[in-house]
Short mmCIF file of C-alpha atoms in Angstrom, two decimals:
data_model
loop_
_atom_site.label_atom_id
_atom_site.label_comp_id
_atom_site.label_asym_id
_atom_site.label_seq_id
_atom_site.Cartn_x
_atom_site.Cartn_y
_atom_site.Cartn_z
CA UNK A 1 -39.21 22.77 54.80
CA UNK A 2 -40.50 24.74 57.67
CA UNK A 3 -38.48 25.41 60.29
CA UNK A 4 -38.32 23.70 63.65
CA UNK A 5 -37.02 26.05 66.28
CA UNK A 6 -39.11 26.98 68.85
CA UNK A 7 -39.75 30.53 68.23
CA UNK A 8 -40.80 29.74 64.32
CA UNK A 9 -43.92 29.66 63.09
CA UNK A 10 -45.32 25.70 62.61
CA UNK A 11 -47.53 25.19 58.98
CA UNK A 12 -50.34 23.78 60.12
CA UNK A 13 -52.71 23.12 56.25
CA UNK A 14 -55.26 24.36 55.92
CA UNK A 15 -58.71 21.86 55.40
CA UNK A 16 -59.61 23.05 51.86
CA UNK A 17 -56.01 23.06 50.68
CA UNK A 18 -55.42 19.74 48.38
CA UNK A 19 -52.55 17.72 48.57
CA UNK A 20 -50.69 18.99 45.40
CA UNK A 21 -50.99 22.44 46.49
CA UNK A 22 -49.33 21.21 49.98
CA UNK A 23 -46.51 19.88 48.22
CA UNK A 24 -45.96 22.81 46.10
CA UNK A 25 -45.92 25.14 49.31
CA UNK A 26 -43.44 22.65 51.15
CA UNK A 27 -40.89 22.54 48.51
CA UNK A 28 -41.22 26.19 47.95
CA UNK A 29 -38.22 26.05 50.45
CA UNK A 30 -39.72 29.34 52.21
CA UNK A 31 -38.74 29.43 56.18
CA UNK A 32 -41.44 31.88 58.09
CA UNK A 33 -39.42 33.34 61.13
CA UNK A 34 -41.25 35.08 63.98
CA UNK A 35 -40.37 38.35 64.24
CA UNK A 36 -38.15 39.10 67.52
CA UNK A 37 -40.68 42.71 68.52
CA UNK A 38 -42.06 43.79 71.42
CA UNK A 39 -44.72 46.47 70.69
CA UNK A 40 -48.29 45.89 71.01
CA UNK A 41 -50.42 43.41 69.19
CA UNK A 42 -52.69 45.93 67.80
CA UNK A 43 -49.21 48.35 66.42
CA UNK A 44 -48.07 44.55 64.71
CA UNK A 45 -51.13 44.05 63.67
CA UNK A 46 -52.04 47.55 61.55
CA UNK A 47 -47.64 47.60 60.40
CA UNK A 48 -48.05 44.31 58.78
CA UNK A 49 -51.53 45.25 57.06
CA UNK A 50 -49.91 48.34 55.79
CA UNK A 51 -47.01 45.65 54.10
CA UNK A 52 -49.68 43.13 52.86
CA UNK A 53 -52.33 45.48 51.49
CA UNK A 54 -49.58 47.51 50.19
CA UNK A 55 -48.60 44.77 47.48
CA UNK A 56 -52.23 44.08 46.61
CA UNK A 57 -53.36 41.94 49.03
CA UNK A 58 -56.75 42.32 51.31
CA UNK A 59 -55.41 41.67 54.53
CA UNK A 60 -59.05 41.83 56.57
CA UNK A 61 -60.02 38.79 54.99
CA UNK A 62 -58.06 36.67 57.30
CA UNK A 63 -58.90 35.45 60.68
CA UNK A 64 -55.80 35.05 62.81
CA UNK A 65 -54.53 31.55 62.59
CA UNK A 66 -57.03 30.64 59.35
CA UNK A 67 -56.64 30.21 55.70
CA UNK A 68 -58.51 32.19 53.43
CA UNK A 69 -58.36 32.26 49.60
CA UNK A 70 -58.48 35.43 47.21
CA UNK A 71 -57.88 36.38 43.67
CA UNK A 72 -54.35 36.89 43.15
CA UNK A 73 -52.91 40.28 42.59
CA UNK A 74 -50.74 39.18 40.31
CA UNK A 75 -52.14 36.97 38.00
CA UNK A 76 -55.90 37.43 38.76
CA UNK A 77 -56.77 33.86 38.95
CA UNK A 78 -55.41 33.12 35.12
CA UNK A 79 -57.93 32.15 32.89
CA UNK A 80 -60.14 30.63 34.94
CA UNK A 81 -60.21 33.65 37.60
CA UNK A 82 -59.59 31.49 40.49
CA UNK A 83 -59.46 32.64 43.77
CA UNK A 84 -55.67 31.07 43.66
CA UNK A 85 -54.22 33.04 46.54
CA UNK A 86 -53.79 31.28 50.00
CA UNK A 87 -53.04 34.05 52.48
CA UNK A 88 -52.78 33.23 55.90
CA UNK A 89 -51.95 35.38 59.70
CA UNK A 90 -50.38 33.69 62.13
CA UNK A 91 -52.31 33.77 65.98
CA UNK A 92 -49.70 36.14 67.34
CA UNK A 93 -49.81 38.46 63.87
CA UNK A 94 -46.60 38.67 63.41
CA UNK A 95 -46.17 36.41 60.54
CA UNK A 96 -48.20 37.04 57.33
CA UNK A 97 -47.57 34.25 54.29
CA UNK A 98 -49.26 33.38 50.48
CA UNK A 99 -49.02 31.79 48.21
CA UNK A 100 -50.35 31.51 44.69
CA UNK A 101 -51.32 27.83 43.18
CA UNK A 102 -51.82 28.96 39.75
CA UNK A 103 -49.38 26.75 37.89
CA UNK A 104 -48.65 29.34 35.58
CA UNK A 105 -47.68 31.91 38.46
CA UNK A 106 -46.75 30.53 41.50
CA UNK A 107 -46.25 33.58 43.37
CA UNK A 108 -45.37 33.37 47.21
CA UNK A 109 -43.68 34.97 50.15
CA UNK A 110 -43.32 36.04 53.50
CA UNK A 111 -43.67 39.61 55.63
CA UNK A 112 -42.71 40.03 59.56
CA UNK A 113 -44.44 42.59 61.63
CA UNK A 114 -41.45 44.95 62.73
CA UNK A 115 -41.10 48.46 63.62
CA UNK A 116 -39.52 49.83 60.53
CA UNK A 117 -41.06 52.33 57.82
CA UNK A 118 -41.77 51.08 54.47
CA UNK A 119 -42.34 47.18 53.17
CA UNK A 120 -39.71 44.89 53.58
CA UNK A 121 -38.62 43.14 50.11
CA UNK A 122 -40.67 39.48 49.60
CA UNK A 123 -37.79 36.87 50.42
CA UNK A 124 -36.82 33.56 48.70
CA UNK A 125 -34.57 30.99 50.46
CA UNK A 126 -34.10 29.16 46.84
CA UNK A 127 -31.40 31.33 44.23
CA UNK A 128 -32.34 30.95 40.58
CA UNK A 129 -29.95 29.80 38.32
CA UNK A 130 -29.13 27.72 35.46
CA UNK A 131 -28.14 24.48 37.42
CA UNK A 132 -31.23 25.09 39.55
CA UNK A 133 -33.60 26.03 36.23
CA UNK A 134 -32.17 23.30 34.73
CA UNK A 135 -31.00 25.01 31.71
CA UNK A 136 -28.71 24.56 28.67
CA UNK A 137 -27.39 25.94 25.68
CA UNK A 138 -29.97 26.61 22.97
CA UNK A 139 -30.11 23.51 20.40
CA UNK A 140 -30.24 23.49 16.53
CA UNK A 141 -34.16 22.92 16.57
CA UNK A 142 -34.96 26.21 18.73
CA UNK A 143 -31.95 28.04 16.44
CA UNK A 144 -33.95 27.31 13.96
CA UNK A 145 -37.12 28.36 15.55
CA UNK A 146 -35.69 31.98 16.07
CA UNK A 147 -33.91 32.13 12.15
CA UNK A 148 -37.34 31.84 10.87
CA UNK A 149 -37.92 35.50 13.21
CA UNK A 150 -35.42 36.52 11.74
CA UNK A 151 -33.37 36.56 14.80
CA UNK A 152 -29.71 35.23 14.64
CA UNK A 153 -27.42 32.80 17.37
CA UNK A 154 -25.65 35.74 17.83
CA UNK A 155 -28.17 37.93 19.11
CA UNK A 156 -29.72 34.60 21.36
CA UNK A 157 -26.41 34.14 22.77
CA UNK A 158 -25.98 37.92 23.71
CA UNK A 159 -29.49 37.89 25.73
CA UNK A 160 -28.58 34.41 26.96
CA UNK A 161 -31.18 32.66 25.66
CA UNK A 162 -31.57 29.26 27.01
CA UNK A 163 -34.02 26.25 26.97
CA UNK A 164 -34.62 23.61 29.51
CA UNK A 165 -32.72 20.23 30.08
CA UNK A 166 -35.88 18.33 30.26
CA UNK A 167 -38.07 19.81 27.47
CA UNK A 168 -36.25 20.69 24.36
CA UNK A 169 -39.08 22.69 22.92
CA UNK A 170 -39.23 24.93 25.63
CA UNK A 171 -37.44 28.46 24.85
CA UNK A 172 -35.87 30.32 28.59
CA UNK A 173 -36.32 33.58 28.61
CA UNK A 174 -33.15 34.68 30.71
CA UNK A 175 -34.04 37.70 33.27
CA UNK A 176 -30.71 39.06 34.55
CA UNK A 177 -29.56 41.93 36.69
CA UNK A 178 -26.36 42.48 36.89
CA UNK A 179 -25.39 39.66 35.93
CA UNK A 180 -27.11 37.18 37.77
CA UNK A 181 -30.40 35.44 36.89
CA UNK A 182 -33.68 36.56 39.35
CA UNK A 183 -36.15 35.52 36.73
CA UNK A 184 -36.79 33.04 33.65
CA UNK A 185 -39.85 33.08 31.32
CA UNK A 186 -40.48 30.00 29.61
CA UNK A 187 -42.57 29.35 26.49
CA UNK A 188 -43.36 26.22 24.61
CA UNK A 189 -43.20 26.04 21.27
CA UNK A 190 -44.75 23.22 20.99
CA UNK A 191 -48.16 24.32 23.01
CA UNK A 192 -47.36 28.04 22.99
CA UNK A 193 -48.05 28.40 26.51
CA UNK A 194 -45.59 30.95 29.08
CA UNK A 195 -44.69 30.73 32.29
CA UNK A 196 -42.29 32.05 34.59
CA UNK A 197 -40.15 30.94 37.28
CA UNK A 198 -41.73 30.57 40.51
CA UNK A 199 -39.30 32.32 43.06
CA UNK A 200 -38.45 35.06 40.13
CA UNK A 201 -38.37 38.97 40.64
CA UNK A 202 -40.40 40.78 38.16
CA UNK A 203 -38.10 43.19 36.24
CA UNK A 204 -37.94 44.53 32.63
CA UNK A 205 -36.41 41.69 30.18
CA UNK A 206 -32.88 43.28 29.38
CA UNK A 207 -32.51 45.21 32.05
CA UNK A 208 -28.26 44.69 31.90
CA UNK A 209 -28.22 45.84 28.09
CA UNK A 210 -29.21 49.62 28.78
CA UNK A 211 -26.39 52.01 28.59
CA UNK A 212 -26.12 55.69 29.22
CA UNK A 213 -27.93 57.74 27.11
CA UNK A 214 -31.65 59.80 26.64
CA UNK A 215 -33.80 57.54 25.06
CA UNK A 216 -35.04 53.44 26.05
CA UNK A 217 -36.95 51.47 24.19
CA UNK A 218 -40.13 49.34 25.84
CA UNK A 219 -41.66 46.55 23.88
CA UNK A 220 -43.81 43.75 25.18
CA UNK A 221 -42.50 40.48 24.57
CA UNK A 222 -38.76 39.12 24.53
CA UNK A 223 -39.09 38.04 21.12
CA UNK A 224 -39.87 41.91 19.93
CA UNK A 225 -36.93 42.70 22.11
CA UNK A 226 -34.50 40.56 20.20
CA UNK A 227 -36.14 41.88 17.09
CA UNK A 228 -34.87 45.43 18.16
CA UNK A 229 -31.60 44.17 18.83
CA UNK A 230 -31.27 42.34 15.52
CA UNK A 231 -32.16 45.83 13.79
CA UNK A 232 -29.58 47.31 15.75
CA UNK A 233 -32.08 50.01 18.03
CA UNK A 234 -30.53 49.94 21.49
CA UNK A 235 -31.55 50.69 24.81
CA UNK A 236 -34.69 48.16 24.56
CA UNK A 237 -36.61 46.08 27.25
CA UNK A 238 -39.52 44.54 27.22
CA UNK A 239 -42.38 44.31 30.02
CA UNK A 240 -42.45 40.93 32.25
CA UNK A 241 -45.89 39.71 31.91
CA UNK A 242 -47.22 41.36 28.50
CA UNK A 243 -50.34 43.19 27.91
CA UNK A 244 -53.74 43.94 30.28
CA UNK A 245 -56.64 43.67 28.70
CA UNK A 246 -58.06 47.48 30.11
CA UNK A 247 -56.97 50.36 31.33
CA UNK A 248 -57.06 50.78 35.17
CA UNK A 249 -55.99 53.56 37.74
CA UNK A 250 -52.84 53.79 39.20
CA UNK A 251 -52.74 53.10 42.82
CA UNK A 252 -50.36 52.61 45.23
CA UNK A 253 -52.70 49.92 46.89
CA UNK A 254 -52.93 47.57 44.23
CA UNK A 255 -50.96 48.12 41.13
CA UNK A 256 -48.63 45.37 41.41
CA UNK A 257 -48.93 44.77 37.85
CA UNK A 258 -46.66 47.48 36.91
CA UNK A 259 -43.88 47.49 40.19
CA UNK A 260 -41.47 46.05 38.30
CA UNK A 261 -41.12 49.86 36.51
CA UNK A 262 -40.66 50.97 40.10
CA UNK A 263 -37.86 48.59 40.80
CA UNK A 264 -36.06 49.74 37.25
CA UNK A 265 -36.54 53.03 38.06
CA UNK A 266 -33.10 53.55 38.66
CA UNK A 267 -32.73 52.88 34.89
CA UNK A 268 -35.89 54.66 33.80
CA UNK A 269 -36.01 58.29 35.16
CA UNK A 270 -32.59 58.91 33.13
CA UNK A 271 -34.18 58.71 30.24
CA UNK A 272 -35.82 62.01 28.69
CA UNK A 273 -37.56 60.04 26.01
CA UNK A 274 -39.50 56.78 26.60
CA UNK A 275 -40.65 54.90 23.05
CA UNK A 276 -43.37 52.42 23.39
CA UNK A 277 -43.30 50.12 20.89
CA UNK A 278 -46.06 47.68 22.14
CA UNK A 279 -48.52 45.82 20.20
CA UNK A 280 -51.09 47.10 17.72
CA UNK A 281 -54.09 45.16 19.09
CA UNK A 282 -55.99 46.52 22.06
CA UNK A 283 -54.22 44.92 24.88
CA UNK A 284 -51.24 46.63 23.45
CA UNK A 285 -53.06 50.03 23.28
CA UNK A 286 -54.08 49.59 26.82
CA UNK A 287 -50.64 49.11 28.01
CA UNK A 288 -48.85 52.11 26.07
CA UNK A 289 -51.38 53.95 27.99
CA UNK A 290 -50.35 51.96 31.09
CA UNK A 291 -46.81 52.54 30.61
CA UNK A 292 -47.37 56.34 29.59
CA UNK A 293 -50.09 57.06 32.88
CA UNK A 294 -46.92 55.93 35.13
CA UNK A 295 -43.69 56.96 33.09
CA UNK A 296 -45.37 60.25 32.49
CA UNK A 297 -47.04 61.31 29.00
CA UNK A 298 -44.60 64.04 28.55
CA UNK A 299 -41.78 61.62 27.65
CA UNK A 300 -43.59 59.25 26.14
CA UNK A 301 -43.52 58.25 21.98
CA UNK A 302 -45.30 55.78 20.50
CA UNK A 303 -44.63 54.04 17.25
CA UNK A 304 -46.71 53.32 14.46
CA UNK A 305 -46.59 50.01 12.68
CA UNK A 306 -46.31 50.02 9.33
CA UNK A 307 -48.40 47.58 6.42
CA UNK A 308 -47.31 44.66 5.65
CA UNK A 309 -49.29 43.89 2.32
CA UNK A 310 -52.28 45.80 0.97
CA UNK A 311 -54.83 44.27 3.36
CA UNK A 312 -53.33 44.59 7.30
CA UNK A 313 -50.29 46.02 9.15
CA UNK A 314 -47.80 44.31 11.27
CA UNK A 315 -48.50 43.75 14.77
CA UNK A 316 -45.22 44.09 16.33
CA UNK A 317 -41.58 44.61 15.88
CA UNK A 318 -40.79 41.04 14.80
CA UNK A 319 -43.43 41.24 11.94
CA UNK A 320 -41.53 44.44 11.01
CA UNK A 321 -38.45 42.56 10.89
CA UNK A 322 -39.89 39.71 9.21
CA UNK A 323 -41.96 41.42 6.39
CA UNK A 324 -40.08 44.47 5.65
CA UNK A 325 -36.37 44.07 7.56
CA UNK A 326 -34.50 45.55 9.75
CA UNK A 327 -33.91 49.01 8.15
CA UNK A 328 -37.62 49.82 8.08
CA UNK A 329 -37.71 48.39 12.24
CA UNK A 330 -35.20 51.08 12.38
CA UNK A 331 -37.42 53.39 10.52
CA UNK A 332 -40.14 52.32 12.53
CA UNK A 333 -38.39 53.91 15.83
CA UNK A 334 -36.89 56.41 14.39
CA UNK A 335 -40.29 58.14 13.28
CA UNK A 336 -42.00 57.57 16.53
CA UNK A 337 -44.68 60.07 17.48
CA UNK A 338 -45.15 62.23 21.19
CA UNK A 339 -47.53 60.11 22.58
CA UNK A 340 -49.67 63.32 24.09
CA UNK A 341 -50.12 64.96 20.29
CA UNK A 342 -50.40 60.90 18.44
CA UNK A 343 -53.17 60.74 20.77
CA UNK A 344 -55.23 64.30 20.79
CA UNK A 345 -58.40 64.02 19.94
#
């Protein structure tokens, strides 16, 4: 609900935007708040295009006091490469919101013009949780979902695996930092699709679990994570979002894809060895090369996956666990290659 003090920016909708995506943006809960600065129009004006174009989007293409739409940084449009985004500058330009209305992403937020250096943090009025996810303890259906991986209640209930009230083949995805929940993947098990929470900060999936030592772990899906953890290899996360589908050039304007190893890097840049385990397809090639291009090549390994039968190998680190067990997951890490000399021509 938007505010209705006098100094606060009033939503007014925008002609092409359809009811659902209306409602979406009104229970979003966000409350835009007018800036309280007194410089010059033009100074607001270039501070808050630094903020916006700074997390990927293109500020110029919006006309004070208009709606325009654009691809989302984030998600690029999903599968049907919609132009998703709503972005929108208040008259004054002192207010800058979007909002994404790809169901699966749902991205959104708020920056105020100000005086300070640097981008102020996108903020939420709604906290996640598991009241407010509407989550529960896993059920003997979805136990049984994992055993088949391989993966045990006991390792589910350490990574505080969940599923929702109101679906009961929907697996959560628990992401928590310090204890507290700022993000939930969901996946269906019934339709296989993912999604994420809508108000959720993009950070590596088990994140709390890393203790002190030289060497993490990245994989690229929770499931390969709890794989790890069921072969006993510690220190591992896996990425947020999974795999691109090519390789692109870091850049401070618009690689939102990958900030979430910018907000871990707290826990990152102890480590003097970096193992990517990702996928053996090409999407997962593209992101060890991702990962390595921004965590630095010199402490980078990458694993190779072993066969399965005569014919193919495994694909990830729950095959692993699945075809050959946990000792040869183990194995798997354990024998992990510098990425710089597994990659010389």
């Amino acid at each position: 609900m938007i505010s209705q003090t006098s100094n606060c920016h009033r939503f007014q909708p925008h002609p092409h935007i359809n009811l659902r995506c209306l409602r979406r943006l009104k229970s979003s809960g966000l409350v835009f708040v007018q800036a309280n600065v007194e410089e010059e129009t033009e100074t607001l004006d270039l501070n808050l295009k630094h903020k916006v174009e700074k997390i990927g989007i293109n500020f110029d293409s919006s006309t004070p006091g208009q709606y325009t739409h654009q691809i989302c940084p984030l998600c690029k449009g999903g599968q049907s490469k919609e132009r998703s985004l709503s972005f929108h500058v208040n008259q004054n330009e002192k207010v800058a919101i979007w909002r994404c209305f790809n169901f699966e992403c749902g991205w959104g937020g708020h920056f105020l013009a100000d005086t300070q250096d640097g981008v102020n943090k996108v903020k939420f009025s709604k906290n996640l949780g598991e009241k407010t996810l509407r989550l529960e303890p896993l059920g003997d259906e979805l136990i049984n979902y994992f055993a088949e991986r391989m993966i045990s209640a006991e390792i589910l209930q350490k990574n505080a695996v969940m599923q929702m009230v109101d679906d009961k083949n929907v697996i959560a995805f628990t992401y928590r930092w310090k204890g507290e929940i700022v993000n939930c993947k969901f996946r269906s098990i019934t339709t296989r699709k993912f999604w994420q929470a809508k108000h959720g900060k993009r950070i590596l999936y088990g994140l709390d679990g890393i203790k002190e030592g030289n060497t993490i772990v990245i994989v690229e899906g929770e499931i390969d994570k709890l794989s790890m953890d069921e072969a006993g290899v510690v220190n591992c996360v896996s990425v947020p979002d999974g795999a691109p589908q090519q390789v692109s050039l870091p850049s401070k304007k618009q690689d939102t894809r990958f900030k979430y190893l910018s907000d871990c890097n707290g826990y990152l840049d102890k480590a003097s060895r970096i193992i990517l385990a990702t996928d053996s397809d090409g999407p997962g090639q593209v992101l060890a090369e991702e990962l390595s291009c921004r965590l630095g090549k010199e402490r980078c390994w990458l694993v190779t996956w072993p066969k399965k039968d005569e014919g193919t190998h495994c694909k990830d680190a729950n095959e692993v666990l699945v075809h050959l067990g946990p000792e040869a997951l183990r194995h798997v890490v354990e024998t992990a290659e510098l990425y710089q000399v597994k990659n010389s021509p």
